GROMACS .gro file of C-alpha atoms in nm:
model
  367
    1MET     CA    1   2.864  -1.045  -5.903
    2THR     CA    2   2.776  -1.062  -5.535
    3VAL     CA    3   3.065  -0.945  -5.317
    4THR     CA    4   3.080  -1.087  -4.967
    5GLU     CA    5   3.445  -1.070  -4.862
    6ASP     CA    6   3.581  -0.800  -4.632
    7TRP     CA    7   3.790  -0.522  -4.779
    8THR     CA    8   4.166  -0.578  -4.757
    9TRP     CA    9   4.443  -0.330  -4.830
   10HIS     CA   10   4.820  -0.301  -4.836
   11ILE     CA   11   5.006  -0.208  -4.516
   12VAL     CA   12   5.375  -0.128  -4.471
   13PRO     CA   13   5.479  -0.403  -4.225
   14ASN     CA   14   5.724  -0.192  -4.020
   15ALA     CA   15   5.710   0.177  -3.932
   16GLY     CA   16   6.078   0.208  -4.011
   17ASP     CA   17   6.009   0.116  -4.374
   18LEU     CA   18   5.776   0.410  -4.437
   19GLU     CA   19   5.875   0.671  -4.692
   20ALA     CA   20   5.996   0.999  -4.542
   21ALA     CA   21   5.724   1.188  -4.731
   22PRO     CA   22   5.381   1.101  -4.873
   23VAL     CA   23   5.411   0.932  -5.212
   24GLU     CA   24   5.255   1.054  -5.535
   25LEU     CA   25   5.000   0.796  -5.651
   26SER     CA   26   4.697   0.803  -5.876
   27ALA     CA   27   4.362   0.740  -5.707
   28GLU     CA   28   4.354   0.393  -5.861
   29GLU     CA   29   4.698   0.308  -5.720
   30ALA     CA   30   4.631   0.468  -5.380
   31GLN     CA   31   4.299   0.289  -5.321
   32ALA     CA   32   4.481  -0.041  -5.269
   33TRP     CA   33   4.657   0.118  -4.968
   34CYS     CA   34   4.346   0.272  -4.808
   35ASN     CA   35   4.117   0.137  -4.535
   36PHE     CA   36   3.849   0.371  -4.669
   37VAL     CA   37   3.679   0.454  -4.998
   38LEU     CA   38   3.907   0.699  -5.180
   39TRP     CA   39   3.690   0.939  -5.379
   40LYS     CA   40   3.826   1.062  -5.712
   41PRO     CA   41   3.728   1.409  -5.843
   42THR     CA   42   3.584   1.404  -6.195
   43VAL     CA   43   3.423   1.751  -6.205
   44LEU     CA   44   3.675   2.029  -6.140
   45PRO     CA   45   3.602   2.400  -6.093
   46ASP     CA   46   3.636   2.612  -6.406
   47GLY     CA   47   3.997   2.660  -6.511
   48CYS     CA   48   4.131   2.419  -6.248
   49ARG     CA   49   4.335   2.103  -6.279
   50SER     CA   50   4.465   1.831  -6.049
   51ILE     CA   51   4.801   1.937  -5.901
   52THR     CA   52   4.893   1.657  -5.659
   53SER     CA   53   4.758   1.322  -5.536
   54THR     CA   54   4.963   1.189  -5.245
   55LEU     CA   55   4.920   0.913  -4.988
   56ARG     CA   56   5.058   0.859  -4.639
   57LYS     CA   57   5.062   0.482  -4.617
   58GLU     CA   58   4.951   0.280  -4.314
   59ALA     CA   59   5.207   0.112  -4.090
   60PRO     CA   60   5.213  -0.007  -3.727
   61PRO     CA   61   5.259   0.266  -3.463
   62GLY     CA   62   5.596   0.435  -3.425
   63HIS     CA   63   5.765   0.736  -3.582
   64GLU     CA   64   6.096   0.569  -3.653
   65VAL     CA   65   6.154   0.779  -3.963
   66LYS     CA   66   6.149   1.159  -3.953
   67ALA     CA   67   5.851   1.186  -4.183
   68THR     CA   68   5.656   1.487  -4.304
   69GLY     CA   69   5.281   1.484  -4.272
   70ARG     CA   70   5.260   1.273  -3.955
   71SER     CA   71   5.070   1.392  -3.648
   72PRO     CA   72   5.286   1.494  -3.350
   73TRP     CA   73   4.998   1.406  -3.115
   74SER     CA   74   5.014   1.031  -3.166
   75ASP     CA   75   5.252   0.757  -3.276
   76ALA     CA   76   4.992   0.632  -3.523
   77ASN     CA   77   5.072   0.577  -3.890
   78ASN     CA   78   4.725   0.563  -4.041
   79ALA     CA   79   4.650   0.604  -4.411
   80VAL     CA   80   4.560   0.956  -4.531
   81HIS     CA   81   4.517   1.080  -4.888
   82ARG     CA   82   4.575   1.443  -4.986
   83ALA     CA   83   4.502   1.604  -5.321
   84GLU     CA   84   4.536   1.962  -5.445
   85ILE     CA   85   4.332   2.118  -5.722
   86GLY     CA   86   4.394   2.465  -5.855
   87GLY     CA   87   4.396   2.719  -6.133
   88PRO     CA   88   4.490   3.084  -6.185
   89GLY     CA   89   4.473   3.262  -5.848
   90ARG     CA   90   4.299   2.988  -5.655
   91ARG     CA   91   4.374   2.648  -5.502
   92LEU     CA   92   4.209   2.396  -5.272
   93ARG     CA   93   4.307   2.082  -5.083
   94ILE     CA   94   4.102   1.764  -5.035
   95LYS     CA   95   4.199   1.536  -4.748
   96GLN     CA   96   4.043   1.189  -4.713
   97PHE     CA   97   4.072   0.932  -4.435
   98LEU     CA   98   3.875   0.709  -4.200
   99TYR     CA   99   3.801   0.910  -3.884
  100ASP     CA  100   3.837   0.619  -3.643
  101TRP     CA  101   4.003   0.733  -3.318
  102ALA     CA  102   3.669   0.866  -3.186
  103PHE     CA  103   3.323   0.944  -3.316
  104ALA     CA  104   3.362   1.232  -3.562
  105ALA     CA  105   3.260   1.546  -3.370
  106ALA     CA  106   2.940   1.698  -3.516
  107ASP     CA  107   3.010   1.486  -3.826
  108HIS     CA  108   3.245   1.762  -3.951
  109PRO     CA  109   3.537   1.778  -3.702
  110CYS     CA  110   3.759   2.002  -3.918
  111LEU     CA  111   3.493   2.276  -3.885
  112TRP     CA  112   3.474   2.247  -3.506
  113GLY     CA  113   3.387   2.575  -3.335
  114SER     CA  114   3.264   2.754  -3.648
  115GLU     CA  115   2.912   2.829  -3.765
  116THR     CA  116   2.821   2.557  -4.013
  117ARG     CA  117   2.545   2.509  -4.269
  118PRO     CA  118   2.443   2.193  -4.456
  119VAL     CA  119   2.367   2.118  -4.819
  120SER     CA  120   2.223   1.776  -4.909
  121LEU     CA  121   2.393   1.610  -5.206
  122SER     CA  122   2.202   1.403  -5.460
  123GLY     CA  123   2.314   1.078  -5.295
  124GLY     CA  124   2.180   1.188  -4.956
  125GLN     CA  125   2.520   1.276  -4.809
  126VAL     CA  126   2.547   1.612  -4.633
  127LEU     CA  127   2.811   1.867  -4.731
  128TRP     CA  128   2.886   2.105  -4.444
  129PHE     CA  129   3.020   2.455  -4.510
  130GLY     CA  130   3.218   2.642  -4.244
  131THR     CA  131   3.565   2.758  -4.141
  132ASP     CA  132   3.847   2.519  -4.054
  133TYR     CA  133   4.102   2.546  -3.771
  134LEU     CA  134   4.340   2.745  -3.995
  135GLY     CA  135   4.072   3.003  -4.066
  136ASN     CA  136   4.017   2.886  -4.424
  137ALA     CA  137   3.680   2.853  -4.592
  138ALA     CA  138   3.620   2.478  -4.579
  139THR     CA  139   3.374   2.192  -4.620
  140SER     CA  140   3.337   1.845  -4.476
  141ALA     CA  141   3.132   1.544  -4.582
  142ARG     CA  142   3.094   1.183  -4.475
  143MET     CA  143   3.077   0.961  -4.785
  144SER     CA  144   3.046   0.586  -4.738
  145ARG     CA  145   3.230   0.626  -4.404
  146THR     CA  146   3.515   0.831  -4.556
  147THR     CA  147   3.572   1.174  -4.406
  148VAL     CA  148   3.623   1.412  -4.700
  149GLU     CA  149   3.765   1.747  -4.586
  150LEU     CA  150   3.814   2.035  -4.829
  151SER     CA  151   4.003   2.355  -4.747
  152VAL     CA  152   4.038   2.662  -4.970
  153LEU     CA  153   4.409   2.747  -4.965
  154GLU     CA  154   4.407   3.039  -5.208
  155GLY     CA  155   4.142   3.253  -5.378
  156GLU     CA  156   3.772   3.177  -5.376
  157PHE     CA  157   3.538   2.898  -5.487
  158SER     CA  158   3.162   2.935  -5.502
  159ASP     CA  159   2.924   2.707  -5.313
  160ALA     CA  160   2.796   2.580  -5.647
  161GLU     CA  161   3.149   2.484  -5.758
  162LEU     CA  162   3.217   2.295  -5.435
  163VAL     CA  163   2.882   2.115  -5.449
  164ALA     CA  164   2.950   2.016  -5.811
  165LEU     CA  165   3.298   1.891  -5.717
  166HIS     CA  166   3.149   1.664  -5.446
  167GLU     CA  167   2.868   1.547  -5.673
  168GLY     CA  168   3.137   1.440  -5.919
  169LEU     CA  169   3.339   1.231  -5.672
  170VAL     CA  170   3.354   0.865  -5.780
  171PRO     CA  171   3.532   0.559  -5.640
  172PRO     CA  172   3.831   0.451  -5.849
  173GLN     CA  173   3.727   0.085  -5.834
  174ASP     CA  174   3.384  -0.066  -5.903
  175ASP     CA  175   3.345  -0.290  -5.596
  176VAL     CA  176   3.527  -0.084  -5.332
  177VAL     CA  177   3.221   0.091  -5.183
  178ARG     CA  178   3.026  -0.230  -5.137
  179ARG     CA  179   3.322  -0.421  -4.993
  180ILE     CA  180   3.410  -0.149  -4.743
  181LEU     CA  181   3.048  -0.111  -4.632
  182LEU     CA  182   3.036  -0.487  -4.572
  183THR     CA  183   3.348  -0.472  -4.353
  184PRO     CA  184   3.281  -0.406  -3.982
  185PHE     CA  185   3.419  -0.082  -3.842
  186HIS     CA  186   3.656  -0.256  -3.599
  187LYS     CA  187   3.824  -0.442  -3.886
  188LEU     CA  188   3.885  -0.115  -4.072
  189SER     CA  189   3.975   0.105  -3.773
  190TYR     CA  190   4.346   0.167  -3.721
  191TRP     CA  191   4.293   0.230  -3.347
  192ALA     CA  192   4.093  -0.091  -3.309
  193ARG     CA  193   4.373  -0.290  -3.469
  194HIS     CA  194   4.681  -0.122  -3.318
  195PRO     CA  195   4.780  -0.011  -2.965
  196ALA     CA  196   4.839   0.345  -3.085
  197THR     CA  197   4.842   0.650  -2.859
  198MET     CA  198   4.487   0.784  -2.842
  199VAL     CA  199   4.393   1.141  -2.937
  200ALA     CA  200   4.164   1.334  -2.699
  201VAL     CA  201   3.909   1.511  -2.919
  202PRO     CA  202   3.547   1.628  -2.890
  203THR     CA  203   3.295   1.362  -2.990
  204GLY     CA  204   2.960   1.540  -2.989
  205LEU     CA  205   2.756   1.849  -2.917
  206TYR     CA  206   2.750   1.756  -2.548
  207SER     CA  207   3.095   1.725  -2.392
  208PHE     CA  208   3.250   1.379  -2.380
  209GLN     CA  209   3.619   1.306  -2.408
  210ARG     CA  210   3.854   1.025  -2.322
  211HIS     CA  211   4.155   1.218  -2.196
  212ASP     CA  212   4.380   0.918  -2.134
  213ARG     CA  213   4.634   0.901  -2.414
  214GLU     CA  214   4.701   0.533  -2.345
  215HIS     CA  215   4.527   0.291  -2.578
  216ALA     CA  216   4.214   0.200  -2.383
  217GLY     CA  217   3.969   0.033  -2.622
  218THR     CA  218   3.910  -0.342  -2.636
  219TRP     CA  219   3.707  -0.428  -2.945
  220VAL     CA  220   3.490  -0.738  -2.961
  221PRO     CA  221   3.569  -0.996  -3.232
  222SER     CA  222   3.286  -1.036  -3.482
  223ALA     CA  223   3.218  -1.394  -3.374
  224GLU     CA  224   3.159  -1.275  -3.015
  225LEU     CA  225   2.951  -0.966  -3.088
  226LYS     CA  226   2.608  -1.131  -3.052
  227ASP     CA  227   2.692  -1.274  -2.708
  228PHE     CA  228   2.850  -0.944  -2.595
  229LEU     CA  229   2.536  -0.747  -2.682
  230ALA     CA  230   2.309  -1.003  -2.517
  231ALA     CA  231   2.518  -1.002  -2.197
  232HIS     CA  232   2.476  -0.625  -2.173
  233HIS     CA  233   2.109  -0.624  -2.278
  234ILE     CA  234   2.197  -0.407  -2.577
  235PRO     CA  235   1.977  -0.444  -2.886
  236SER     CA  236   2.139  -0.583  -3.197
  237ALA     CA  237   1.949  -0.333  -3.413
  238LEU     CA  238   1.791   0.009  -3.379
  239ASP     CA  239   1.528  -0.003  -3.653
  240ALA     CA  240   1.729  -0.019  -3.979
  241PHE     CA  241   2.062   0.034  -3.802
  242VAL     CA  242   2.245  -0.289  -3.719
  243ALA     CA  243   2.517  -0.331  -3.455
  244GLU     CA  244   2.838  -0.432  -3.631
  245SER     CA  245   3.114  -0.342  -3.383
  246ALA     CA  246   3.142  -0.294  -3.007
  247ALA     CA  247   3.413  -0.212  -2.755
  248THR     CA  248   3.480  -0.152  -2.389
  249PHE     CA  249   3.689   0.156  -2.303
  250THR     CA  250   3.863   0.167  -1.965
  251SER     CA  251   4.067   0.458  -1.828
  252GLY     CA  252   4.371   0.429  -1.606
  253SER     CA  253   4.156   0.534  -1.310
  254GLY     CA  254   3.892   0.269  -1.382
  255ALA     CA  255   3.628   0.480  -1.559
  256GLN     CA  256   3.458   0.257  -1.814
  257GLU     CA  257   3.211   0.278  -2.101
  258VAL     CA  258   3.063   0.036  -2.352
  259GLU     CA  259   3.046   0.165  -2.708
  260VAL     CA  260   2.847   0.018  -2.999
  261VAL     CA  261   2.859   0.111  -3.368
  262TYR     CA  262   2.531   0.079  -3.559
  263THR     CA  263   2.533   0.125  -3.936
  264SER     CA  264   2.284   0.118  -4.220
  265PRO     CA  265   2.441   0.034  -4.557
  266ASP     CA  266   2.116   0.135  -4.727
  267ILE     CA  267   2.171   0.495  -4.606
  268ASP     CA  268   2.531   0.521  -4.731
  269ALA     CA  269   2.671   0.370  -4.410
  270SER     CA  270   2.512   0.631  -4.189
  271GLU     CA  271   2.601   0.566  -3.828
  272LEU     CA  272   2.453   0.572  -3.481
  273ARG     CA  273   2.714   0.553  -3.205
  274LEU     CA  274   2.595   0.437  -2.861
  275VAL     CA  275   2.796   0.498  -2.542
  276LEU     CA  276   2.676   0.355  -2.207
  277GLN     CA  277   2.808   0.367  -1.852
  278HIS     CA  278   2.690   0.282  -1.505
  279THR     CA  279   2.594   0.606  -1.330
  280GLY     CA  280   2.900   0.811  -1.243
  281ARG     CA  281   3.142   0.532  -1.334
  282GLY     CA  282   3.232   0.645  -1.685
  283ARG     CA  283   3.341   0.966  -1.854
  284ILE     CA  284   3.007   1.094  -1.986
  285PRO     CA  285   2.931   1.407  -1.778
  286PHE     CA  286   2.581   1.421  -1.636
  287PRO     CA  287   2.390   1.649  -1.636
  288PRO     CA  288   2.505   1.714  -1.995
  289GLN     CA  289   2.751   1.995  -2.058
  290ARG     CA  290   2.741   2.175  -2.392
  291ALA     CA  291   3.051   2.148  -2.604
  292LYS     CA  292   3.204   2.455  -2.771
  293HIS     CA  293   3.033   2.421  -3.107
  294PRO     CA  294   2.729   2.620  -3.227
  295ALA     CA  295   2.416   2.409  -3.178
  296SER     CA  296   2.063   2.412  -3.038
  297THR     CA  297   1.941   2.209  -2.741
  298GLU     CA  298   1.606   2.092  -2.611
  299GLU     CA  299   1.466   1.848  -2.358
  300ILE     CA  300   1.207   1.588  -2.457
  301ASP     CA  301   1.028   1.290  -2.304
  302LEU     CA  302   1.077   0.970  -2.501
  303ALA     CA  303   0.989   0.609  -2.411
  304GLY     CA  304   0.935   0.716  -2.052
  305ARG     CA  305   1.277   0.881  -2.024
  306HIS     CA  306   1.380   1.246  -1.998
  307VAL     CA  307   1.622   1.308  -2.284
  308HIS     CA  308   1.858   1.599  -2.349
  309LEU     CA  309   1.886   1.651  -2.725
  310ALA     CA  310   2.132   1.871  -2.917
  311HIS     CA  311   2.149   1.932  -3.292
  312ILE     CA  312   2.287   2.176  -3.548
  313ASP     CA  313   2.015   2.141  -3.809
  314PRO     CA  314   1.668   2.056  -3.667
  315VAL     CA  315   1.599   1.809  -3.949
  316LEU     CA  316   1.939   1.670  -4.051
  317GLY     CA  317   2.118   1.691  -3.717
  318PRO     CA  318   2.372   1.568  -3.639
  319PHE     CA  319   2.199   1.460  -3.318
  320ASP     CA  320   2.347   1.405  -2.973
  321ALA     CA  321   2.110   1.262  -2.709
  322GLN     CA  322   2.192   1.201  -2.343
  323TRP     CA  323   1.983   1.051  -2.066
  324SER     CA  324   2.014   0.911  -1.715
  325ASP     CA  325   1.798   0.623  -1.590
  326SER     CA  326   1.785   0.620  -1.209
  327ALA     CA  327   1.583   0.297  -1.208
  328THR     CA  328   1.862   0.100  -1.377
  329GLY     CA  329   2.164   0.309  -1.277
  330VAL     CA  330   2.262   0.366  -1.639
  331GLU     CA  331   2.364   0.682  -1.826
  332GLY     CA  332   2.381   0.690  -2.202
  333LYS     CA  333   2.461   0.888  -2.511
  334LEU     CA  334   2.349   0.828  -2.871
  335LEU     CA  335   2.514   1.019  -3.155
  336SER     CA  336   2.434   1.032  -3.525
  337SER     CA  337   2.616   1.101  -3.846
  338THR     CA  338   2.436   1.311  -4.106
  339ASN     CA  339   2.250   1.199  -4.415
  340ALA     CA  340   1.916   1.293  -4.569
  341GLY     CA  341   1.801   0.941  -4.480
  342LEU     CA  342   1.891   0.989  -4.113
  343ASP     CA  343   1.665   1.275  -4.014
  344ARG     CA  344   1.512   1.368  -3.679
  345GLY     CA  345   1.226   1.117  -3.711
  346VAL     CA  346   1.461   0.830  -3.795
  347PHE     CA  347   1.698   0.921  -3.511
  348LEU     CA  348   1.426   0.951  -3.247
  349SER     CA  349   1.267   0.625  -3.361
  350GLY     CA  350   1.596   0.442  -3.314
  351LEU     CA  351   1.653   0.609  -2.977
  352SER     CA  352   1.303   0.515  -2.864
  353SER     CA  353   1.358   0.148  -2.948
  354LEU     CA  354   1.686   0.160  -2.755
  355LEU     CA  355   1.537   0.317  -2.443
  356ALA     CA  356   1.255   0.065  -2.439
  357ARG     CA  357   1.516  -0.211  -2.394
  358SER     CA  358   1.681  -0.053  -2.084
  359PRO     CA  359   2.034  -0.138  -2.201
  360LEU     CA  360   2.306  -0.223  -1.949
  361ARG     CA  361   2.027  -0.257  -1.694
  362ASP     CA  362   2.201  -0.483  -1.443
  363LYS     CA  363   2.284  -0.213  -1.190
  364GLY     CA  364   2.630  -0.253  -1.043
  365ALA     CA  365   2.729  -0.531  -1.279
  366ALA     CA  366   3.074  -0.514  -1.434
  367LEU     CA  367   3.093  -0.400  -1.792
   0.00000   0.00000   0.00000
């Protein structure tokens, strides 16, 4: 059967109707409440069993109920699944959600600031090993857009056990992966759909943050995307990566950037995220400033532009490229997620095709 319809899911209509605590649901039951693919473990470490499987349901913004498990940094009520697996003397937690309030920093935000190392899974996804913000041994992977974060809460698990656990993750429903990958990011994103308080977080290996906590993004309806891209001279595709969502972000002081999401369903929804601004009129610092995460940097010439390039792994990335074009008065940033199919050559090819188009080239024009 060919599936063409967007993914739809259940939402609690009013924040005041949310349960005070996450509810215990099987993966099959929880998937119907998720705006992301919920991955179900089928290969557990030796001697371990599933302990819990709980879901924080989505609702409009507002913490009207004193609820456990909600972020104090925002009034958002986005869907998040949490599972615990454990056995004698050891226990781990798996947290799954759609990271949609910003581009996921270094493609493994829960490991931010720690030395990280990648392992490619059989499906091409990249499993990152590092240390999370609580000091626990942890991993992070992007799987069909879902951010899958694992934290060791007690005892030890070998790399081989954690790789096997991720290799054994399966969707609880046959058509969910395809339907979610066919649904544009802005239709899935909580922050694109609700005026929730924004969260200021790192977004790449070069510093870039939107510090305004007020909701500042205006996302383009799908029917208007083609005209929006054409008006800004932004290509609709970067090689195999196709533009499927775009937004304009404006701060309270008038700083403004255009942002475009490019995805490739054939590479497990790997993503290129483009951010553009007129010189000095947005929040991308230039010259680039390194963020506080271990990475390597270099400077290259590409398509007649001088490009600053940062990466963690020289082949897999993730990549963060910044450039400034004095001829057009445009500064830009292109970020990548990680996947074996999105290596350095693929990234630089997409960036080269972008630079050749001189996006946002009407100097001084309003975004």
